[in-house]
């Protein structure tokens, strides 16, 4: 075996104290030999026993080995973790070598590219029910083999909570909303910054005052309402101001003529996705949200026999609320300003009231510009009412949670059976924050094979240990550097739960068609998330996440699609100088690292938090700051 840098006796002695794991990865005619050496030095704290990673280029037909570098070693032979740069800056840093296949930047025209919501591709699809605005992803031969560039003057976004109110103009250079929605106080341009006053079409006094009005009608501060969904969210000010009431909102809006509504929301540090109510189910499980909201969201609720309200009913929890403001509510006052006839608006409201009645909802209250309905806590009376209301019927034999490329149903999603009329279907959830660590009802009922209450508690313990380790190797994790976090393979939502006391939110992703559909459990814990297939692009704009956690993702997908394109998608949605935590086997991480080294990412393979003998390892990566070239004038 070739000696380490000089082959001193100290190094030779150290070799006898280490467990050696050797892996070879061949690419482009070269083989890279990795020795992952776990130190046994007692002087290093358990949480800081980082691996030494030695990379050696080996000609595949040659017996000779050439040392091309070592990371993590010191003169004394002790092991230490390589420090990755978590400090934000604004200078281009390239660190390419001849042995790495560099992936080039895309043209600046792709700076705002959303692969599955591309406006050009969308024009090819049916406009009925706005199908053309749904997800339509590029085929394999259309995938970009380049990295999406940031705008030339890109700046690190403001930290939360300042980001709720401000964003840099250069990061999302679009003034359209500030002009089109100027009267409604959505967004204003102030020099090189955007300011978000918190206004909305139906809340000119601001989202805070509007939410106060809602709080007078339903309980927003008791912890009973934790998860909300905002359909047609605009710049998500409703969700932004609910956060201080410990209510987390899944806000969504289509990519449309207003340019970047969802992008502004995410730049503000507010949860949001590109999405639309069209022909397919929303990508969330049944009984997910305590509250649903539409403030002049332009969804035709009365059309298609009330199909969109039927879908809201599917994702709304037993006893949950649906809030509607804007047309046709309070039409007697607003009909002239809405430029519609009184007869038309009255007919629309009557139709909505009729659909709600057929869904067994009760009108809780209508006051001023707000109307609120409540879903029943069980379906005992609703089943009986089918003798009066023949449509919509109760669905039979359908997986209510199935929501990935699945068409909306024209039937009522049945609630779990109960033994009495005052029993909450599926079980009543604890109030927030106790909900986060209480045994979820889906686990208590045994509806998830192999996942027991004991395993749930073990998972929570596991994540407490992992977070302790992460905080040691990523100190900015708890210092406000990160705000928008994604867990690509969220399992039971343990990562999100471990972060509840920090100023972050987590988009929990459960891979579509998984054997263990845990997204319903995540929602029952009071967190939000979505289904997704990582062989496709995610429904978000570029540069919208600060930190991505990828535990076991590439073991799942490496035989299904080219992992290079998954990594390019991660690069697209990751902000410059964002961080990724990979957890997987060494063989998989070596493949991942070989690609990310050509993506201007700085990375290091490290030991598992339990020590060097665990076959699972951690790859820590930081995306370098770089931008595209400005367009020639």
XYZ file of C-alpha atoms in Angstrom:
633
model
C 0.000 0.000 0.000
C 1.272 3.478 -0.857
C 2.403 5.549 2.122
C 0.682 8.702 3.282
C 2.688 11.891 2.683
C 6.168 10.830 3.630
C 5.242 7.558 5.346
C 6.478 8.626 8.804
C 6.512 6.159 11.733
C 3.702 8.155 13.324
C 1.544 7.508 10.267
C 2.521 3.847 10.202
C 1.616 3.497 13.889
C -1.703 5.247 13.275
C -2.612 2.755 10.580
C -2.598 -0.035 13.150
C -5.211 1.844 15.223
C -7.717 2.360 12.426
C -10.431 0.356 10.747
C -9.881 0.583 6.986
C -12.722 0.523 4.471
C -11.655 0.590 0.814
C -13.916 1.508 -2.086
C -13.107 1.951 -5.755
C -15.205 4.051 -8.107
C -14.348 4.249 -11.812
C -15.383 7.129 -14.014
C -14.054 8.434 -17.347
C -11.282 5.829 -17.492
C -9.988 6.583 -14.004
C -10.550 4.765 -10.750
C -10.787 6.721 -7.524
C -9.734 4.717 -4.488
C -11.235 5.876 -1.182
C -9.908 4.917 2.211
C -12.401 5.939 4.894
C -10.390 5.865 8.080
C -12.239 6.077 11.348
C -10.097 7.473 14.126
C -10.034 5.758 17.516
C -8.443 8.726 19.210
C -10.059 9.167 22.614
C -9.097 12.826 22.737
C -11.713 13.703 20.101
C -15.307 14.153 21.335
C -17.727 11.470 20.150
C -19.708 13.981 18.112
C -16.605 15.233 16.298
C -14.955 12.008 15.166
C -14.960 12.936 11.497
C -13.664 10.552 8.856
C -10.468 11.119 6.973
C -11.137 10.808 3.281
C -8.183 10.001 1.047
C -8.702 10.256 -2.718
C -6.226 8.466 -4.980
C -6.361 8.426 -8.763
C -5.517 5.001 -10.068
C -5.079 4.186 -13.734
C -7.488 1.321 -14.310
C -4.865 -0.700 -16.183
C -1.939 0.259 -13.974
C -0.694 -1.272 -10.712
C 0.760 2.028 -9.552
C -1.134 4.373 -7.235
C -0.672 8.106 -7.152
C -1.654 10.199 -4.146
C -3.497 13.302 -5.344
C -4.612 14.715 -2.013
C -5.807 14.036 1.485
C -8.465 15.853 3.435
C -8.783 15.794 7.208
C -5.266 14.645 8.113
C -2.685 16.616 10.070
C 1.022 16.324 10.656
C 0.521 14.521 13.917
C -1.689 11.948 12.254
C -4.787 12.845 14.262
C -8.180 12.926 12.571
C -10.195 16.113 12.276
C -13.173 17.219 10.221
C -12.557 19.503 7.267
C -14.298 22.815 7.914
C -16.759 23.681 5.190
C -17.417 27.345 4.528
C -20.855 28.239 5.897
C -20.215 31.998 5.865
C -22.109 33.848 3.175
C -20.203 35.894 0.658
C -20.621 37.101 -2.897
C -17.602 36.001 -4.862
C -17.210 33.267 -7.449
C -15.205 30.313 -6.203
C -14.255 27.537 -8.613
C -12.513 24.420 -7.416
C -12.299 22.099 -10.396
C -9.656 19.470 -11.125
C -8.793 17.631 -14.295
C -10.167 14.397 -12.799
C -13.643 15.845 -12.246
C -16.158 16.056 -15.078
C -17.314 19.650 -14.780
C -20.985 20.336 -15.438
C -21.356 23.661 -17.250
C -23.759 26.470 -16.335
C -26.945 26.856 -18.339
C -27.630 29.963 -20.356
C -29.005 32.887 -18.313
C -32.347 32.443 -20.089
C -32.874 29.420 -17.786
C -32.300 31.381 -14.581
C -35.992 31.085 -13.617
C -36.546 27.614 -15.073
C -39.288 25.478 -13.528
C -39.016 22.230 -15.528
C -42.471 20.761 -14.819
C -44.294 24.094 -15.038
C -42.542 25.467 -18.092
C -44.875 28.027 -19.763
C -43.689 27.049 -23.254
C -44.374 23.350 -22.718
C -47.678 24.130 -21.008
C -49.127 25.616 -24.192
C -49.226 22.137 -25.739
C -51.779 20.858 -23.225
C -55.548 21.078 -22.855
C -56.944 24.288 -21.410
C -60.067 22.581 -20.081
C -60.041 22.728 -16.275
C -56.680 24.531 -16.643
C -54.902 21.221 -17.238
C -52.138 23.068 -19.070
C -51.084 24.653 -15.771
C -50.604 21.317 -14.022
C -47.307 19.431 -13.875
C -45.980 18.500 -17.321
C -42.366 17.396 -16.962
C -39.712 17.211 -19.688
C -38.942 13.852 -21.234
C -35.567 12.236 -20.617
C -34.098 13.579 -23.848
C -35.220 17.113 -22.896
C -33.474 17.202 -19.502
C -30.892 19.940 -19.088
C -27.337 18.773 -18.503
C -26.269 22.079 -16.983
C -26.627 24.087 -13.775
C -29.211 26.848 -13.437
C -27.409 30.185 -12.911
C -28.313 32.773 -10.287
C -28.859 36.377 -11.442
C -25.620 38.398 -11.735
C -26.280 40.475 -8.584
C -27.760 37.681 -6.457
C -27.569 38.354 -2.703
C -28.102 36.139 0.307
C -31.772 36.605 1.339
C -32.654 38.490 4.497
C -32.797 36.404 7.660
C -36.089 35.521 9.260
C -38.099 37.338 10.593
C -36.869 40.331 8.564
C -37.360 38.295 5.379
C -41.101 38.200 5.976
C -41.172 41.888 5.083
C -38.198 42.333 2.725
C -36.485 40.674 -0.246
C -33.741 41.751 -2.641
C -34.989 42.983 -6.000
C -31.968 41.481 -7.793
C -32.907 37.969 -6.607
C -36.373 38.094 -8.244
C -36.258 41.012 -10.697
C -39.998 41.308 -11.370
C -42.015 44.465 -10.773
C -45.307 43.212 -12.241
C -47.013 42.493 -8.924
C -46.007 45.844 -7.442
C -47.792 47.511 -10.359
C -50.807 45.218 -10.845
C -51.535 44.876 -7.119
C -50.446 48.359 -6.055
C -53.864 49.282 -4.648
C -54.075 46.011 -2.675
C -50.705 46.554 -0.971
C -49.238 43.131 -1.814
C -45.731 44.267 -2.615
C -43.790 47.520 -3.072
C -40.412 48.322 -4.624
C -38.161 50.438 -2.402
C -34.810 51.027 -4.057
C -33.046 47.673 -4.381
C -35.513 45.934 -2.063
C -39.051 44.639 -2.209
C -41.230 45.337 0.800
C -44.241 43.198 1.692
C -46.719 45.316 3.690
C -48.900 42.266 4.368
C -51.804 43.459 2.265
C -54.115 41.355 0.144
C -57.008 41.795 -2.230
C -59.547 41.137 0.527
C -57.511 42.433 3.454
C -56.472 46.034 2.705
C -55.814 46.607 6.440
C -53.161 43.893 6.281
C -53.015 40.139 6.840
C -52.566 40.549 10.606
C -55.842 42.467 11.022
C -57.602 40.035 8.665
C -56.419 37.073 10.751
C -57.597 38.844 13.890
C -61.044 39.023 12.280
C -60.950 35.275 11.650
C -59.777 34.639 15.222
C -62.961 36.302 16.508
C -64.974 33.640 14.674
C -62.982 30.408 15.182
C -60.281 29.384 17.726
C -56.854 30.234 16.263
C -54.836 30.482 19.476
C -55.740 27.337 21.421
C -53.421 25.013 19.480
C -56.394 23.130 18.037
C -55.689 24.563 14.587
C -52.112 23.892 13.494
C -52.026 23.058 9.752
C -53.655 25.204 7.069
C -53.835 25.278 3.289
C -54.135 28.492 1.269
C -55.425 27.961 -2.269
C -54.303 30.632 -4.749
C -52.071 32.204 -2.114
C -50.661 35.264 -3.891
C -47.392 36.125 -2.120
C -48.557 34.064 0.905
C -49.007 36.912 3.376
C -51.854 35.000 5.060
C -49.509 32.097 5.753
C -46.678 34.454 6.702
C -48.662 36.134 9.462
C -50.214 32.891 10.740
C -46.744 31.658 11.665
C -46.561 33.847 14.761
C -49.744 32.074 15.916
C -47.978 28.696 15.572
C -50.039 27.791 12.503
C -48.078 26.478 9.531
C -49.644 26.919 6.095
C -49.145 25.091 2.819
C -49.601 27.974 0.386
C -49.816 27.334 -3.328
C -50.510 29.181 -6.546
C -49.867 28.405 -10.213
C -47.022 29.785 -12.225
C -49.029 32.418 -14.060
C -49.067 35.857 -15.620
C -48.290 37.536 -12.301
C -44.756 36.060 -12.392
C -43.321 34.506 -9.298
C -46.020 34.729 -6.600
C -44.809 31.478 -5.013
C -41.208 32.538 -5.592
C -41.768 35.713 -3.564
C -43.339 33.625 -0.785
C -40.328 31.307 -0.557
C -37.875 34.205 -0.781
C -39.695 35.606 2.256
C -39.090 32.347 4.148
C -42.745 31.278 3.962
C -43.779 27.697 2.996
C -45.172 27.519 -0.545
C -45.329 25.382 -3.690
C -46.263 25.878 -7.307
C -49.660 24.216 -7.650
C -53.202 24.549 -8.929
C -56.637 23.054 -8.465
C -57.335 21.737 -11.957
C -58.037 18.070 -12.794
C -55.751 16.187 -10.410
C -55.758 15.747 -6.665
C -53.585 18.031 -4.598
C -50.385 16.130 -3.636
C -51.385 15.775 0.027
C -53.031 12.893 1.911
C -56.603 12.854 3.189
C -57.402 14.561 6.508
C -54.260 16.743 6.415
C -55.365 20.271 7.242
C -57.217 21.819 10.177
C -58.165 24.834 8.083
C -58.496 25.710 4.376
C -58.616 29.247 3.011
C -59.521 31.063 -0.173
C -59.336 34.842 -0.381
C -60.439 35.797 -3.866
C -58.413 32.847 -5.123
C -60.335 32.731 -8.450
C -61.182 29.019 -8.118
C -64.613 28.303 -9.685
C -66.035 26.510 -6.649
C -69.508 26.006 -8.102
C -68.291 24.543 -11.416
C -67.898 20.852 -12.344
C -70.553 19.855 -9.791
C -68.480 21.246 -6.952
C -65.435 19.076 -7.716
C -62.956 21.506 -6.150
C -64.885 21.701 -2.889
C -65.016 17.897 -2.896
C -61.210 17.910 -3.087
C -60.966 20.441 -0.246
C -63.200 18.096 1.752
C -60.763 15.222 1.101
C -57.756 17.063 2.545
C -59.677 18.741 5.377
C -59.550 17.116 8.807
C -62.774 16.091 10.628
C -64.109 19.247 12.250
C -61.885 21.404 10.042
C -62.851 24.829 8.719
C -63.142 26.252 5.205
C -62.835 30.057 5.008
C -63.980 32.020 1.964
C -63.637 35.747 1.385
C -64.142 37.639 -1.838
C -66.754 36.960 -4.503
C -69.517 36.032 -3.885
C -69.349 36.686 -0.115
C -70.955 39.997 0.929
C -72.008 40.566 -2.679
C -74.715 43.058 -1.698
C -71.944 45.447 -0.666
C -69.328 44.736 -3.309
C -71.192 43.793 -6.499
C -70.557 47.087 -8.288
C -66.826 47.002 -7.570
C -66.678 43.407 -8.782
C -68.418 44.468 -12.017
C -70.905 41.608 -11.822
C -74.662 41.529 -11.521
C -76.406 40.893 -8.226
C -78.243 37.944 -9.775
C -75.013 36.317 -10.929
C -73.340 36.677 -7.529
C -76.405 35.460 -5.640
C -76.604 32.411 -7.878
C -72.904 31.674 -7.280
C -73.285 31.868 -3.501
C -76.425 29.722 -3.568
C -74.530 27.093 -5.578
C -71.622 27.072 -3.116
C -74.027 26.781 -0.179
C -75.726 23.828 -1.887
C -72.446 21.970 -2.554
C -71.351 22.534 1.060
C -74.675 21.148 2.297
C -74.290 18.043 0.122
C -70.798 17.550 1.597
C -72.452 17.637 5.043
C -70.630 20.845 6.007
C -72.353 23.279 8.324
C -72.237 27.022 7.877
C -70.453 28.178 11.017
C -70.799 31.906 10.440
C -70.885 34.650 7.855
C -69.796 38.057 9.056
C -68.759 40.965 6.874
C -66.489 39.707 4.120
C -65.882 36.305 5.760
C -67.873 33.087 5.435
C -66.809 29.961 7.335
C -68.035 26.388 6.977
C -67.120 23.411 9.200
C -66.671 19.804 8.133
C -68.440 17.218 10.357
C -66.369 15.293 12.902
C -67.671 11.997 11.481
C -69.905 10.690 8.716
C -72.714 9.020 10.650
C -75.289 11.637 9.656
C -73.715 12.168 6.258
C -74.215 8.530 5.299
C -77.863 8.755 6.362
C -78.330 11.916 4.287
C -77.464 10.047 1.072
C -81.100 9.007 0.949
C -81.834 12.715 0.343
C -78.716 13.763 -1.560
C -77.904 11.201 -4.253
C -74.785 13.116 -5.294
C -72.014 13.212 -4.476
C -72.021 9.641 -3.202
C -69.569 8.264 -0.634
C -66.439 6.871 -2.318
C -65.923 3.118 -2.163
C -62.713 1.140 -2.474
C -60.508 4.167 -3.058
C -57.184 4.985 -1.409
C -58.024 8.421 -0.050
C -54.332 9.271 0.488
C -53.288 8.453 -3.091
C -52.529 11.846 -4.589
C -49.657 11.628 -7.051
C -50.926 12.200 -10.606
C -54.355 10.951 -9.555
C -57.503 12.521 -10.948
C -59.937 14.161 -8.563
C -62.924 12.043 -7.601
C -66.571 13.081 -7.807
C -67.405 11.400 -4.509
C -67.017 12.162 -0.809
C -63.908 10.674 0.795
C -65.225 8.494 3.652
C -64.047 9.202 7.176
C -62.914 6.359 9.464
C -65.830 4.633 11.159
C -66.892 5.639 14.668
C -69.151 4.088 17.300
C -71.038 7.228 18.318
C -72.106 10.536 16.797
C -69.876 12.593 19.130
C -66.687 10.652 18.321
C -64.072 12.261 16.078
C -63.350 10.044 13.073
C -59.792 8.776 13.172
C -59.352 10.081 16.713
C -59.018 13.595 18.068
C -55.554 15.100 17.732
C -53.691 16.748 20.590
C -53.325 20.493 20.536
C -50.085 22.015 19.324
C -47.293 21.794 20.473
C -48.046 18.456 22.196
C -49.149 17.152 18.803
C -45.564 17.082 17.516
C -44.508 14.185 19.754
C -47.833 12.500 20.579
C -48.367 9.090 18.957
C -50.093 9.876 15.631
C -53.556 8.380 15.202
C -52.585 6.563 12.017
C -49.927 4.715 14.015
C -52.221 4.044 16.975
C -54.813 2.512 14.675
C -52.265 0.131 13.132
C -52.948 1.405 9.611
C -49.208 1.547 8.827
C -47.851 -2.030 8.820
C -44.628 -2.391 10.786
C -44.749 1.088 12.325
C -45.641 0.899 15.995
C -45.758 3.424 18.821
C -42.478 1.990 20.070
C -40.789 2.534 16.695
C -42.195 6.056 16.554
C -40.599 6.902 19.912
C -37.334 5.244 18.843
C -37.321 7.431 15.734
C -37.703 10.547 17.887
C -34.770 9.439 20.059
C -32.719 8.774 16.941
C -33.365 12.281 15.631
C -32.400 13.892 18.921
C -28.999 12.231 18.571
C -28.714 13.150 14.917
C -29.539 16.790 15.569
C -26.907 16.966 18.296
C -24.389 15.720 15.739
C -25.630 18.038 13.007
C -25.428 21.061 15.289
C -21.786 20.212 15.964
C -20.783 19.891 12.315
C -23.129 22.617 10.966
C -23.046 25.326 13.586
C -25.221 27.761 11.540
C -28.117 25.274 11.780
C -29.295 26.817 15.040
C -28.084 30.368 14.400
C -30.684 31.598 11.913
C -28.583 31.004 8.795
C -31.092 28.504 7.411
C -34.829 29.117 7.066
C -36.284 27.018 4.226
C -35.417 23.353 4.769
C -36.373 20.303 2.728
C -36.298 16.671 3.850
C -36.280 14.645 0.622
C -37.173 11.365 2.339
C -38.988 12.453 5.488
C -40.182 9.075 6.844
C -42.043 9.971 10.083
C -41.067 13.650 10.083
C -38.436 13.206 12.811
C -36.068 15.796 11.334
C -38.802 18.456 11.293
C -39.831 17.530 14.839
C -36.277 17.852 16.120
C -36.104 21.421 14.750
C -39.339 22.776 16.251
C -37.631 25.224 18.630
C -35.569 26.843 15.866
C -36.726 29.546 13.377
C -37.020 27.136 10.454
C -39.746 25.281 8.580
C -39.403 21.941 6.794
C -40.964 20.726 3.546
C -41.342 17.019 4.332
C -41.268 14.986 1.116
C -42.476 11.395 1.007
C -41.433 9.610 -2.206
C -44.457 8.724 -4.326
C -45.420 5.054 -4.555
C -43.439 4.220 -1.428
C -44.213 1.021 0.459
C -44.704 3.073 3.621
C -46.871 6.135 2.993
C -46.052 8.186 6.088
C -47.152 11.640 4.910
C -50.444 11.348 6.789
C -48.462 10.733 9.996
C -46.373 13.848 9.326
C -49.519 15.968 9.004
C -50.984 14.436 12.162
C -47.845 15.608 13.963
C -48.577 19.182 12.883
C -46.065 19.468 10.028
C -46.523 19.955 6.292
C -45.187 18.133 3.264
C -45.941 16.645 -0.123
C -45.665 13.534 -2.234
C -43.014 13.611 -4.932
C -41.120 11.379 -7.360
C -37.477 12.469 -7.408
C -37.051 11.219 -10.968
C -38.863 14.481 -11.789
C -38.340 18.119 -10.879
C -39.928 19.566 -7.751
C -42.751 22.139 -7.975
C -40.731 25.158 -6.950
C -38.653 27.964 -8.407
C -34.843 27.947 -8.501
C -32.886 28.934 -5.369
C -35.694 28.471 -2.843
C -34.158 26.204 -0.144
C -31.282 26.853 2.266
C -30.735 23.290 3.482
C -31.646 19.922 1.956
C -31.561 16.649 3.853
C -31.244 13.539 1.687
C -31.339 10.417 3.830
C -31.274 7.218 1.773
C -32.692 9.006 -1.278
C -30.084 7.749 -3.723
C -30.332 4.148 -2.588
C -34.029 4.406 -3.467
C -33.594 6.035 -6.861
C -30.212 4.902 -8.210
C -31.810 2.032 -10.158
C -34.824 4.071 -11.275
C -33.263 7.111 -12.912
C -29.917 8.826 -13.460
C -28.820 10.267 -10.101
C -26.976 13.052 -11.912
C -30.314 14.642 -12.802
C -31.536 14.357 -9.215
C -28.393 16.184 -8.106
C -28.881 18.839 -10.790
C -32.429 19.324 -9.525
C -31.102 19.706 -5.987
C -28.639 22.281 -7.307
C -31.505 24.115 -9.038
C -33.610 24.498 -5.906
C -30.690 25.107 -3.520
C -29.673 28.688 -2.833
C -26.064 29.703 -3.488
C -24.023 28.673 -0.432
C -26.818 26.356 0.643
C -26.040 23.097 2.415
C -26.911 19.459 1.717
C -26.705 16.551 4.134
C -26.554 13.157 2.406
C -26.907 9.938 4.407
C -26.251 6.651 2.604
C -23.805 3.809 2.133
C -20.235 4.713 1.225
C -20.622 3.166 -2.228
C -23.555 5.468 -3.003
C -21.948 8.561 -1.470
C -18.774 8.049 -3.514
C -20.889 8.124 -6.682
C -22.713 11.232 -5.458
C -19.488 13.019 -4.520
C -17.932 12.299 -7.910
C -20.794 14.209 -9.542
C -21.079 17.064 -7.025
C -17.351 17.744 -7.320
C -18.144 18.854 -10.882
C -21.040 21.033 -9.701
C -19.009 23.624 -7.772
C -19.964 21.990 -4.475
C -17.459 21.620 -1.636
C -18.007 18.337 0.174
C -16.639 15.822 2.637
C -17.611 12.289 3.606
C -17.884 11.925 7.381
C -18.613 9.218 9.895
C -22.075 8.321 11.102
C -22.990 9.916 14.432
C -22.667 6.506 16.110
C -19.032 6.165 15.043
C -16.783 4.829 12.265
C -18.078 1.263 12.231
C -21.578 2.108 11.027
C -21.815 1.288 7.281
C -23.946 4.371 6.729
C -21.914 7.551 6.250
C -22.665 11.251 5.883
C -21.670 13.472 2.981
C -21.701 17.152 3.881
C -21.823 19.518 0.908
C -21.978 23.290 0.432
C -22.960 24.816 -2.900
C -20.474 27.464 -3.986
C -21.540 31.029 -4.647
C -21.505 31.778 -8.362
C -23.761 33.701 -10.727
C -24.528 33.907 -14.397
C -23.060 36.533 -16.677
C -25.111 39.707 -17.187
C -26.741 40.041 -20.593
C -24.824 42.292 -22.984
C -26.441 45.717 -23.361
